[in-house]
Coordinates of N, CA, C and O in Angstrom, one line a residue:
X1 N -4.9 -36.2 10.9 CA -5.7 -35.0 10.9 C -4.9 -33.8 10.6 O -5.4 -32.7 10.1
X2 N -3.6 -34.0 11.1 CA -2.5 -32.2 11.2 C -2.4 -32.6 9.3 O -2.4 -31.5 8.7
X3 N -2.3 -33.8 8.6 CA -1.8 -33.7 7.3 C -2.9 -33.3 6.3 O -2.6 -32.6 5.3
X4 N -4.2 -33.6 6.5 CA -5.4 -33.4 6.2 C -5.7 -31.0 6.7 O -6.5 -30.3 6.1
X5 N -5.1 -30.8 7.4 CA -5.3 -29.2 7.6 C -4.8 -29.2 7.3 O -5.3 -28.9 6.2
X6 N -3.1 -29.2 7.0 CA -1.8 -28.8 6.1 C -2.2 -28.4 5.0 O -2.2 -27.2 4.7
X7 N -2.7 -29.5 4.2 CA -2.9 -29.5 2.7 C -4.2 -28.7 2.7 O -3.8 -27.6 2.4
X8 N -5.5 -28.5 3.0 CA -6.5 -27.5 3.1 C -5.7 -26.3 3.1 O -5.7 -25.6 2.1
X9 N -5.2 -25.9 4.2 CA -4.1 -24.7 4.8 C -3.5 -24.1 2.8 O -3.8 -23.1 2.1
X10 N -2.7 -25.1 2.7 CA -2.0 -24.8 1.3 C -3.2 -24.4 0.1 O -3.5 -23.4 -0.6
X11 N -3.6 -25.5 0.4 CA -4.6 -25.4 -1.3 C -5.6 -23.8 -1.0 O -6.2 -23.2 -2.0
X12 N -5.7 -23.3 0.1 CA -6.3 -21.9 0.4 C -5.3 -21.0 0.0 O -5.6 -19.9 -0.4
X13 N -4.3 -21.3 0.1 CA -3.0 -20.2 0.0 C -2.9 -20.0 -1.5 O -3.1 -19.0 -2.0
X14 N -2.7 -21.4 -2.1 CA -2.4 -21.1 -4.1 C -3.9 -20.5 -4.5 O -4.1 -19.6 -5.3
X15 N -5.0 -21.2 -3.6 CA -6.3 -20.7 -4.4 C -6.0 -19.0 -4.3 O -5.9 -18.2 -5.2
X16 N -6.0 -18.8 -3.0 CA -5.4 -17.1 -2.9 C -4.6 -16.2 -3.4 O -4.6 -15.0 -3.3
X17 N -3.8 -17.0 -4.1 CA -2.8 -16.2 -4.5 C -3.5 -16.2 -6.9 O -3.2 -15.9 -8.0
X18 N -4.4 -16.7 -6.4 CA -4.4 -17.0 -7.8 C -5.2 -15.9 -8.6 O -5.3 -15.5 -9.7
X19 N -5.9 -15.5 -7.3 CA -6.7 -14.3 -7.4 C -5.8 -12.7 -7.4 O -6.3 -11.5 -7.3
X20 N -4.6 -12.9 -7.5 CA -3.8 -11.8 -7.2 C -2.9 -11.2 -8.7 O -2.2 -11.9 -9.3
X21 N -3.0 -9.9 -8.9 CA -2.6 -9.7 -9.8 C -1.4 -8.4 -9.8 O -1.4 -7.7 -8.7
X22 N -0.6 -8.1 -10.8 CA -0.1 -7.1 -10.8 C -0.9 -5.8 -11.0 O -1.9 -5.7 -11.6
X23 N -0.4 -5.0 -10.5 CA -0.8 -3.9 -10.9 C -0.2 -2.4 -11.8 O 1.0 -2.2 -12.1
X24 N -1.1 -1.7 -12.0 CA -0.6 -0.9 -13.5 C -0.3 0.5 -12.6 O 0.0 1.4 -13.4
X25 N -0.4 0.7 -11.5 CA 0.1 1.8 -10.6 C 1.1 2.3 -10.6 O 1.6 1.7 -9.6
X26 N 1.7 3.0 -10.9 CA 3.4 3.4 -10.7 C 3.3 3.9 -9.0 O 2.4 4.5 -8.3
X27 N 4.5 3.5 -8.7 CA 4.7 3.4 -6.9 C 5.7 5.0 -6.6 O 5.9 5.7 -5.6
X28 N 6.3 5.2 -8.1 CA 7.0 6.6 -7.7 C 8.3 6.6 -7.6 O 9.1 7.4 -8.0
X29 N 8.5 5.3 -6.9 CA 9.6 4.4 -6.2 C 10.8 4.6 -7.6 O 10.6 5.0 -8.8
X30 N 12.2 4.0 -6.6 CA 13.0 3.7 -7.8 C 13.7 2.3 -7.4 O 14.8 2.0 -7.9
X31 N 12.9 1.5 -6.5 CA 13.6 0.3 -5.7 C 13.3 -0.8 -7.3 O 12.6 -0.3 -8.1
X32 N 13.7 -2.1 -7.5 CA 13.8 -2.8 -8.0 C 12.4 -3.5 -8.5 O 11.8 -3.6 -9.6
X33 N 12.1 -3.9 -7.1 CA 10.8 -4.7 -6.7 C 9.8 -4.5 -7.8 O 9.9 -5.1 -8.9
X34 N 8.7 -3.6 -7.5 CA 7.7 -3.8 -8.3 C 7.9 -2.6 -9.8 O 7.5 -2.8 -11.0
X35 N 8.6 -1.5 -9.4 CA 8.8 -0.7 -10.9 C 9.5 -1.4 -12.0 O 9.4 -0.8 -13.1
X36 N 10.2 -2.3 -12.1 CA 10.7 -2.8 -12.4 C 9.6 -4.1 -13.5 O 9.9 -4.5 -14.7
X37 N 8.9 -4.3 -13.0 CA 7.8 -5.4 -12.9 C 7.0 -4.6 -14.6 O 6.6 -5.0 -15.7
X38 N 7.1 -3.3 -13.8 CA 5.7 -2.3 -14.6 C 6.2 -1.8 -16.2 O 5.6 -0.9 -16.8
X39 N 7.2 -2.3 -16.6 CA 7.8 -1.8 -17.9 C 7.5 -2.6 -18.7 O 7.3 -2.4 -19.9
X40 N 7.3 -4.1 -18.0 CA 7.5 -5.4 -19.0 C 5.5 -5.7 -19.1 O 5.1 -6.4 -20.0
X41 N 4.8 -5.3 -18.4 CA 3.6 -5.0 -18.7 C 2.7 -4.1 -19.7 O 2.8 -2.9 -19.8
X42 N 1.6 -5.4 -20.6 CA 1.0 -4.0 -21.8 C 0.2 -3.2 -20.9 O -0.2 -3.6 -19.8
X43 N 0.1 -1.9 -21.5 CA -1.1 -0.9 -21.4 C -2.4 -1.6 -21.0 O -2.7 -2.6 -21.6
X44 N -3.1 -1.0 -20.2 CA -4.5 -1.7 -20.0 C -5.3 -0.6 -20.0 O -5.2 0.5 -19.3
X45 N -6.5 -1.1 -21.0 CA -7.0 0.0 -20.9 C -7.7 0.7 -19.4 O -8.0 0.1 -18.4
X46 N -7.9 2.0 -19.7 CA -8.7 3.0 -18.4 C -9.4 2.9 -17.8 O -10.0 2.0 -18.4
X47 N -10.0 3.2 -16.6 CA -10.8 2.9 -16.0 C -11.1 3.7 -14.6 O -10.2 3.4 -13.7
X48 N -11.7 4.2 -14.3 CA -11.9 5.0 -12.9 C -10.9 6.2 -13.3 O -10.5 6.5 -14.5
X49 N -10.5 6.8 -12.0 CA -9.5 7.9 -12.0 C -7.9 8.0 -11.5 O -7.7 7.3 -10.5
X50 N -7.2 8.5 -11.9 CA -6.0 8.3 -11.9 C -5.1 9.8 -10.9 O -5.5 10.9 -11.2
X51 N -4.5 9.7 -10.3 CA -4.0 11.4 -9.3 C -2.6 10.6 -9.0 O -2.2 9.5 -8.6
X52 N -2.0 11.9 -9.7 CA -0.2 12.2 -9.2 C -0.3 12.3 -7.9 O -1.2 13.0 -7.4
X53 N 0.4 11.7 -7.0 CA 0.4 12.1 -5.6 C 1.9 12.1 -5.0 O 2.2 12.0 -3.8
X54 N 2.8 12.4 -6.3 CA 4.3 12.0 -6.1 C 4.7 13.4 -5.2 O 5.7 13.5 -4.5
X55 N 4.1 14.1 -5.2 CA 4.5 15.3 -4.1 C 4.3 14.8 -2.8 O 5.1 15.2 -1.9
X56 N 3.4 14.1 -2.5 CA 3.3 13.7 -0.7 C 4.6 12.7 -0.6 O 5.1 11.7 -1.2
X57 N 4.9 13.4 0.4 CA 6.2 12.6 1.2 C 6.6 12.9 1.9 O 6.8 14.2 1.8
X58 N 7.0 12.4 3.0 CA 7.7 13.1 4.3 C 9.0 11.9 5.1 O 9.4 10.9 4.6
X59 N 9.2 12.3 6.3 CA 10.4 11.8 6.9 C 9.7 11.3 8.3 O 9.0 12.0 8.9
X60 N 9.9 9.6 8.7 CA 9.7 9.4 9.5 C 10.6 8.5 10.2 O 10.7 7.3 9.9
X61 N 11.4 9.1 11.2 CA 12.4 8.4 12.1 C 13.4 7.8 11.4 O 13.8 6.6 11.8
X62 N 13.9 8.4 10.5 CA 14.9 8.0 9.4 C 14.4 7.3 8.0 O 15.1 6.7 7.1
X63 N 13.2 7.5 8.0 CA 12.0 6.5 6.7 C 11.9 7.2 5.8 O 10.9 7.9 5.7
X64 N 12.5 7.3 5.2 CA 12.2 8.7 3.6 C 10.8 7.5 3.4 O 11.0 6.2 3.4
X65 N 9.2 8.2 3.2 CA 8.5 7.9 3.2 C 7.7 8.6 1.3 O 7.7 9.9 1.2
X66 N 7.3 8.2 0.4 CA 6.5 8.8 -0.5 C 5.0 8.0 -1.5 O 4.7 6.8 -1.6
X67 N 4.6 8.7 -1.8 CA 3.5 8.5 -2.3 C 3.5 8.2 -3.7 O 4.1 9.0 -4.3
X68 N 3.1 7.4 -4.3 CA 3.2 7.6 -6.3 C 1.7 7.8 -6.8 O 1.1 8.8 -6.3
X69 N 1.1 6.9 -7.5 CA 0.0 7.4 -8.4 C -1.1 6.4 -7.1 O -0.9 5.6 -6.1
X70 N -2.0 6.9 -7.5 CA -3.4 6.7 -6.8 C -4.7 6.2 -8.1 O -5.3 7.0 -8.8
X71 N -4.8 5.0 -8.2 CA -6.0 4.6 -8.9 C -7.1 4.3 -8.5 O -7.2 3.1 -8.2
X72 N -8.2 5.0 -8.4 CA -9.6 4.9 -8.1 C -10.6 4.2 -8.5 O -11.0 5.0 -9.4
X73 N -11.2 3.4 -8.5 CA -12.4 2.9 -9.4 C -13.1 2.6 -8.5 O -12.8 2.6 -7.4
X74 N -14.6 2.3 -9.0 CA -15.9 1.9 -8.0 C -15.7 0.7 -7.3 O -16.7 0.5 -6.5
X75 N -14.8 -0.1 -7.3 CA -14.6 -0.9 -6.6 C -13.4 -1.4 -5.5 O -13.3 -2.4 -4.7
X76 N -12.5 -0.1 -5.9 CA -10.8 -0.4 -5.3 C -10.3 0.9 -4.9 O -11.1 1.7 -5.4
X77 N -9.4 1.5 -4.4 CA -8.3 2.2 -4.9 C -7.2 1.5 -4.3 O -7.1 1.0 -3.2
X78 N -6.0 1.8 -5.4 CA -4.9 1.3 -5.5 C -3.9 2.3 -5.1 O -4.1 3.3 -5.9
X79 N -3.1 2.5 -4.4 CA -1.6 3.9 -3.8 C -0.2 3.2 -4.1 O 0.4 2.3 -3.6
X80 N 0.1 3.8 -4.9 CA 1.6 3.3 -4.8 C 2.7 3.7 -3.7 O 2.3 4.8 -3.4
X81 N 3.7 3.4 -3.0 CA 4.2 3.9 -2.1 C 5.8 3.2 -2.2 O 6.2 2.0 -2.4
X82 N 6.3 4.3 -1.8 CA 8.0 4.0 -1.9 C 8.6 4.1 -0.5 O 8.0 4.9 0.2
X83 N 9.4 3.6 -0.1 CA 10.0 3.5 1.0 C 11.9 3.8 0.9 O 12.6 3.3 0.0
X84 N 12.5 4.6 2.1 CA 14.1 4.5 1.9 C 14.5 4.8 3.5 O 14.5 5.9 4.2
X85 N 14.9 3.5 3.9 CA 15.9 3.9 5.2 C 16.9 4.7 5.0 O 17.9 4.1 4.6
X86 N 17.0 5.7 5.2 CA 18.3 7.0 5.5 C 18.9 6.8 6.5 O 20.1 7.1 6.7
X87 N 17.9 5.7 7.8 CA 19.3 5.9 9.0 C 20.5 4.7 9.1 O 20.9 4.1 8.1
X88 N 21.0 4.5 10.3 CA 21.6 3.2 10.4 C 21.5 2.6 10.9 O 22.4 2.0 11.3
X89 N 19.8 2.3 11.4 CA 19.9 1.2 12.1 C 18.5 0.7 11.2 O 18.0 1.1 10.2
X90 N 18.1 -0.5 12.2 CA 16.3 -1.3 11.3 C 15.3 -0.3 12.0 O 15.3 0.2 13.1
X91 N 14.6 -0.1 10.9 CA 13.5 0.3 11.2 C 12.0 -0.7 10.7 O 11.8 -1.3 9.7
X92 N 10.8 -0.7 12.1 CA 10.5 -1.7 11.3 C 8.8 -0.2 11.1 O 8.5 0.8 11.8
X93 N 8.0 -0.9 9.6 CA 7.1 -0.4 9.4 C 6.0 -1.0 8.6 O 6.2 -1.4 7.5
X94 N 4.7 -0.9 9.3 CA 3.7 -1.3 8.6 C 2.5 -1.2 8.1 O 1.5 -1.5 8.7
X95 N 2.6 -0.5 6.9 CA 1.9 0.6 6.1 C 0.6 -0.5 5.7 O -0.6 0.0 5.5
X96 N 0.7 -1.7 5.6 CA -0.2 -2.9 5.1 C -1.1 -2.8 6.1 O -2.3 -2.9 5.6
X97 N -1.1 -2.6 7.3 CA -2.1 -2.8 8.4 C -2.7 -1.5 8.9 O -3.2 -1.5 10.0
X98 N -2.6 -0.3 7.9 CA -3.1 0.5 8.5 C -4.3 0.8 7.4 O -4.8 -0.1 6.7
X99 N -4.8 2.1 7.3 CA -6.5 2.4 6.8 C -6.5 3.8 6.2 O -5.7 4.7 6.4
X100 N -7.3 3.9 5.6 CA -7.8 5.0 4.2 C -8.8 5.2 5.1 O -9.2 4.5 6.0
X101 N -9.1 6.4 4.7 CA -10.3 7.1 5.3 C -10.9 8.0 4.0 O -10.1 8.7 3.5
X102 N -12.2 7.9 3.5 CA -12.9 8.1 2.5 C -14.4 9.1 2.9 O -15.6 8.7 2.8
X103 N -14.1 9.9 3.3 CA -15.7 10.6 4.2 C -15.7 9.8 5.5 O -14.7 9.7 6.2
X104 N -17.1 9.3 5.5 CA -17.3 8.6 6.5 C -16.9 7.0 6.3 O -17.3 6.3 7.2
X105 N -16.4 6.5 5.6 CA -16.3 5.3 5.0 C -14.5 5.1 5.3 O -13.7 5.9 4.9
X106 N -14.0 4.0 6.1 CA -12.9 3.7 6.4 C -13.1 2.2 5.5 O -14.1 1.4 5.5
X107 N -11.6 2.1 4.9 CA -11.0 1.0 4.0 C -10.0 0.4 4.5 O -9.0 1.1 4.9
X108 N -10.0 -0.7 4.6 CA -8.2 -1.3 5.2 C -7.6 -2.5 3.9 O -8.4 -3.2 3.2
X109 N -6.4 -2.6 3.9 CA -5.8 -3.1 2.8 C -6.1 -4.3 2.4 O -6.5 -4.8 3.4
X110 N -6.0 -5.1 1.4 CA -6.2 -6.1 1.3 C -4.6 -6.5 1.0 O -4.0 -6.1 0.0
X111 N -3.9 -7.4 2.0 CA -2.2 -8.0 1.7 C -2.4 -9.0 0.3 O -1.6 -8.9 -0.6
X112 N -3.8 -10.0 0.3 CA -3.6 -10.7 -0.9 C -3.7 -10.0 -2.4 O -3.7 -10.6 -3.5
X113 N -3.7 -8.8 -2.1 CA -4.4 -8.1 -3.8 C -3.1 -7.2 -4.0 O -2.9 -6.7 -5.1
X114 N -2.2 -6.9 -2.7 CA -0.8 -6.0 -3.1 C -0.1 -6.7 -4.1 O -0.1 -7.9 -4.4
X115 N 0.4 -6.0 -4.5 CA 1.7 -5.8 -5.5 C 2.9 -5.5 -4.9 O 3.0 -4.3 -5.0
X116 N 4.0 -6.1 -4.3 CA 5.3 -5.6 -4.2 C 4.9 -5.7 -2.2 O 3.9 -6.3 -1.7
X117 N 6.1 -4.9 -1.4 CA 5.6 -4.8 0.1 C 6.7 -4.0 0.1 O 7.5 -4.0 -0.8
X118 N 6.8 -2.9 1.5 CA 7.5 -2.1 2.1 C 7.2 -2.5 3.6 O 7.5 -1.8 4.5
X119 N 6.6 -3.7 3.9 CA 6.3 -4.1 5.2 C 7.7 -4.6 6.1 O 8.9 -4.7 5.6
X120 N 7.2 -4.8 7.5 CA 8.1 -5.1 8.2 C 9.2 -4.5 8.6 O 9.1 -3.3 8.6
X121 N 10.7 -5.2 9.0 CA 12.0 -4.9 9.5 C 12.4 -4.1 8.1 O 11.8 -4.5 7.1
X122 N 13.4 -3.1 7.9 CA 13.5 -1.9 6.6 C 15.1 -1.5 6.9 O 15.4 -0.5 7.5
X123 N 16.3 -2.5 6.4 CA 17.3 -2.7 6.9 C 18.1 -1.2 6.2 O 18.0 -0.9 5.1
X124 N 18.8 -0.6 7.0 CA 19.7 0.8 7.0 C 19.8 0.6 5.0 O 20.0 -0.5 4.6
X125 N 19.7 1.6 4.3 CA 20.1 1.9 3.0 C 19.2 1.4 1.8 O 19.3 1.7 0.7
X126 N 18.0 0.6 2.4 CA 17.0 0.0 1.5 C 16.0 0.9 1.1 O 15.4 1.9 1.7
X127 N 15.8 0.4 -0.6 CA 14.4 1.3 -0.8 C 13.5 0.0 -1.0 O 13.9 -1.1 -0.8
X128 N 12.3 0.3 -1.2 CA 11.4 -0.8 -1.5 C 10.4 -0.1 -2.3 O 10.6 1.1 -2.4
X129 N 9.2 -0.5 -2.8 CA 8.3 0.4 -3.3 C 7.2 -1.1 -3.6 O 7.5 -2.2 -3.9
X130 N 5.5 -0.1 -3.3 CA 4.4 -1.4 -3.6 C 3.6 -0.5 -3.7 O 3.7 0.7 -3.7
X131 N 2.6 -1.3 -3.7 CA 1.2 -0.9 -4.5 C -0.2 -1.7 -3.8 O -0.8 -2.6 -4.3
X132 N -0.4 -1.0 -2.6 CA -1.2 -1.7 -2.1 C -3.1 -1.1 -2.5 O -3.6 0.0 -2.8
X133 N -3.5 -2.1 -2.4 CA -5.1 -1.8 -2.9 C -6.4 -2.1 -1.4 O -6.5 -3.1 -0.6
X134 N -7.0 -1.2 -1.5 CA -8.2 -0.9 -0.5 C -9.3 -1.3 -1.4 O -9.5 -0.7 -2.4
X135 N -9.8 -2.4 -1.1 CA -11.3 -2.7 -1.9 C -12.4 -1.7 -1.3 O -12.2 -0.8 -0.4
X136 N -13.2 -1.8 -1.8 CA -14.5 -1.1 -1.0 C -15.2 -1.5 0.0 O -15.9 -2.0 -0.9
X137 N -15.7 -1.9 0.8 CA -16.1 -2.3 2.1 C -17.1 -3.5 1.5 O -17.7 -3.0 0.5
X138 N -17.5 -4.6 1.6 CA -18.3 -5.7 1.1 C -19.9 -5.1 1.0 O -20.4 -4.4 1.9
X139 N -20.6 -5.3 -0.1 CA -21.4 -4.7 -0.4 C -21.9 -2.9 -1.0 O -22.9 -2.3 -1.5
X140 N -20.3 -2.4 -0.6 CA -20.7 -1.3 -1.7 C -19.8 -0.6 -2.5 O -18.7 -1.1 -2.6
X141 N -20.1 0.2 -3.2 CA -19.3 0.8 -4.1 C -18.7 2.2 -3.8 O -19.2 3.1 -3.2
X142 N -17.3 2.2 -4.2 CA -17.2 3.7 -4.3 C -17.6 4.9 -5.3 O -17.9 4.5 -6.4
X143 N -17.8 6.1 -5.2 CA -18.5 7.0 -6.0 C -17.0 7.8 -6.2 O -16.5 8.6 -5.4
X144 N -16.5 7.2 -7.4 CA -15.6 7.9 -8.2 C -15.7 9.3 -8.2 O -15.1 9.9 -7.2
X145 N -16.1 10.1 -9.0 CA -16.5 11.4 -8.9 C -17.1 12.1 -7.4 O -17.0 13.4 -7.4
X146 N -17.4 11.7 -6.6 CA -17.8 12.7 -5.3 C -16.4 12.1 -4.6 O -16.6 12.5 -3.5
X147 N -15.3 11.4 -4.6 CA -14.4 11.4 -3.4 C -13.5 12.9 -3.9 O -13.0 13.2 -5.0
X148 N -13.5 13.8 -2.7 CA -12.7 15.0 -2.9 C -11.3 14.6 -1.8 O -10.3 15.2 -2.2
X149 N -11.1 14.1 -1.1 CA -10.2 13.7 0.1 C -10.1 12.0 0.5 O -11.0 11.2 0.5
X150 N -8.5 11.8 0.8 CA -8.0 10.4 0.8 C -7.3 10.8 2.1 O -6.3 11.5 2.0
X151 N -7.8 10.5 3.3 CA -6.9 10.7 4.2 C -6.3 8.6 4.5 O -7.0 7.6 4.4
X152 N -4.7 8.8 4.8 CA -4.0 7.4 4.5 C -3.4 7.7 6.3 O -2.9 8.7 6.8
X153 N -3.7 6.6 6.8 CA -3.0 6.2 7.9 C -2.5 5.0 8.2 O -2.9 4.0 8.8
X154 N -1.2 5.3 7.5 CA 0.3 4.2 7.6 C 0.7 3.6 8.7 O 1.6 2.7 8.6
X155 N 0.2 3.9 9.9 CA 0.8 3.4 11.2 C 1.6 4.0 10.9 O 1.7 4.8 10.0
X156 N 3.1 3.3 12.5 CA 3.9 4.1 12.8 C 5.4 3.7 12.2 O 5.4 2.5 11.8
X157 N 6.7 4.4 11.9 CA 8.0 3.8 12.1 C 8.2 3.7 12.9 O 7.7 4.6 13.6
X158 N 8.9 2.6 13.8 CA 9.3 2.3 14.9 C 10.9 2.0 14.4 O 11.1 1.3 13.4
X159 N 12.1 2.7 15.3 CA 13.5 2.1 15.4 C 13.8 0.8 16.5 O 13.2 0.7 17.6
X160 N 14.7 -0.1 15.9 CA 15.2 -0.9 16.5 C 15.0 -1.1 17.9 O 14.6 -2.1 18.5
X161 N 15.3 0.2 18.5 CA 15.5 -0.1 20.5 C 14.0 0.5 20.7 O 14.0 1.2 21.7
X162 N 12.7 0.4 20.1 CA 11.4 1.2 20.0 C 11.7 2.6 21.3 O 11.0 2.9 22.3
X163 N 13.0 3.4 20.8 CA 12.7 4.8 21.5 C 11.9 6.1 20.9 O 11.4 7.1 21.3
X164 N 12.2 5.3 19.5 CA 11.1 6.8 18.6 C 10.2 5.9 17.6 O 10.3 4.8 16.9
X165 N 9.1 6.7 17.9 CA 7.9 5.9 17.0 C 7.0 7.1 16.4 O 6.1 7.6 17.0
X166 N 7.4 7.5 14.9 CA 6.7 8.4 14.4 C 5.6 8.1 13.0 O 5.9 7.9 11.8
X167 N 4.0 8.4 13.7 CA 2.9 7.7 12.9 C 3.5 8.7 11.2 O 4.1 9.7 11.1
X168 N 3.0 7.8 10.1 CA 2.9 8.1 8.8 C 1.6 8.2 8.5 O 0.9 7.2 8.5
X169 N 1.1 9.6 8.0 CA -0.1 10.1 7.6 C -0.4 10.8 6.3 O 0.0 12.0 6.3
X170 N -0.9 10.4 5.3 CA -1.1 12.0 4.3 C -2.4 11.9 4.4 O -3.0 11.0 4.9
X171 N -2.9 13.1 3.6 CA -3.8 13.3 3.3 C -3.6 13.9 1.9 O -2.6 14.6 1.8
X172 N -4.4 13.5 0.7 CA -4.8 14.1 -0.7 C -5.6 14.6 -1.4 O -6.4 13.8 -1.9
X173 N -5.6 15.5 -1.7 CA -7.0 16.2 -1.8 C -7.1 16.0 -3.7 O -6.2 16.4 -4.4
X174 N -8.6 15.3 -4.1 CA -9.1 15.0 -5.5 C -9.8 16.1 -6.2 O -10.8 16.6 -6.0
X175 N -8.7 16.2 -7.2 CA -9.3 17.4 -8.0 C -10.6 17.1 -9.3 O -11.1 18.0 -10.0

């Protein structure tokens, strides 16, 4: 019976992953991981809207924290996001489990549809950079044109001995 859910267990996992694709987002980043990925990819054509958001960035608990491009369509948006431990010790953080706020409409990430991770333990001197995507809530669409505001709630940095724990938040305003 345990060999019979094993293999179910698995064959859910490749089916899952088969559904996952790269993405055309630039993350802002200068880590290896996924920019790296995005050179050796053709052009695809356009679609929905596109916003620089490389100005948002801030510092959390030693987390050089930043934002890259933002792609919107009626069915997704995609955030690029870069990550850099400045301190010396682990920091752990997890931007994957937190939520978009869209008007009244709250989004949370989908892990199978990311591109790249900045998740988890974030060892002293590391950058990392991904591209995580918010589908639209099951059954509806987003309205491309009326989103004026992206408020992003990253959860928190937490250091090694959890004595400082400082939440990651932007907000973006859609021109």
């Amino acid at each position: 019976m345990k060999k019979i859910k094993m293999v179910s267990l698995s064959a859910l996992v490749v089916l899952g992953l088969v559904g996952c694709s790269e993405s055309d987002v630039s993350t802002g980043g200068t880590a290896n991981s996924v920019e790296g990925k995005k050179e050796a990819s053709a052009p695809k054509k356009e679609d929905g809207k596109r916003i620089d958001a490389t100005k948002h960035q801030m510092e959390a608990a030693g987390l050089k924290v930043g934002l890259g491009e933002i792609k919107i369509t009626d069915e997704k948006i995609e955030v690029g996001i870069n990550v850099e431990n400045t301190s010396n010790q682990v920091l752990s953080f997890y931007p994957d489990q937190g939520q978009m706020v869209i008007g009244d409409m709250q989004l949370t990430s989908n892990f199978m549809m990311n591109d790249g991770t900045v998740d988890g333990e974030i060892q002293p001197g590391v950058k990392q950079d991904a591209v995580y995507v918010y589908p639209a809530p099951d059954g509806k669409t987003l309205d491309v044109k009326s989103i004026q505001e992206i408020k992003f709630f990253f959860g928190d940095v937490t250091t090694a001995d959890y004595m400082t724990t400082k939440p990651v938040n932007f907000t973006v305003g859609i021109e």
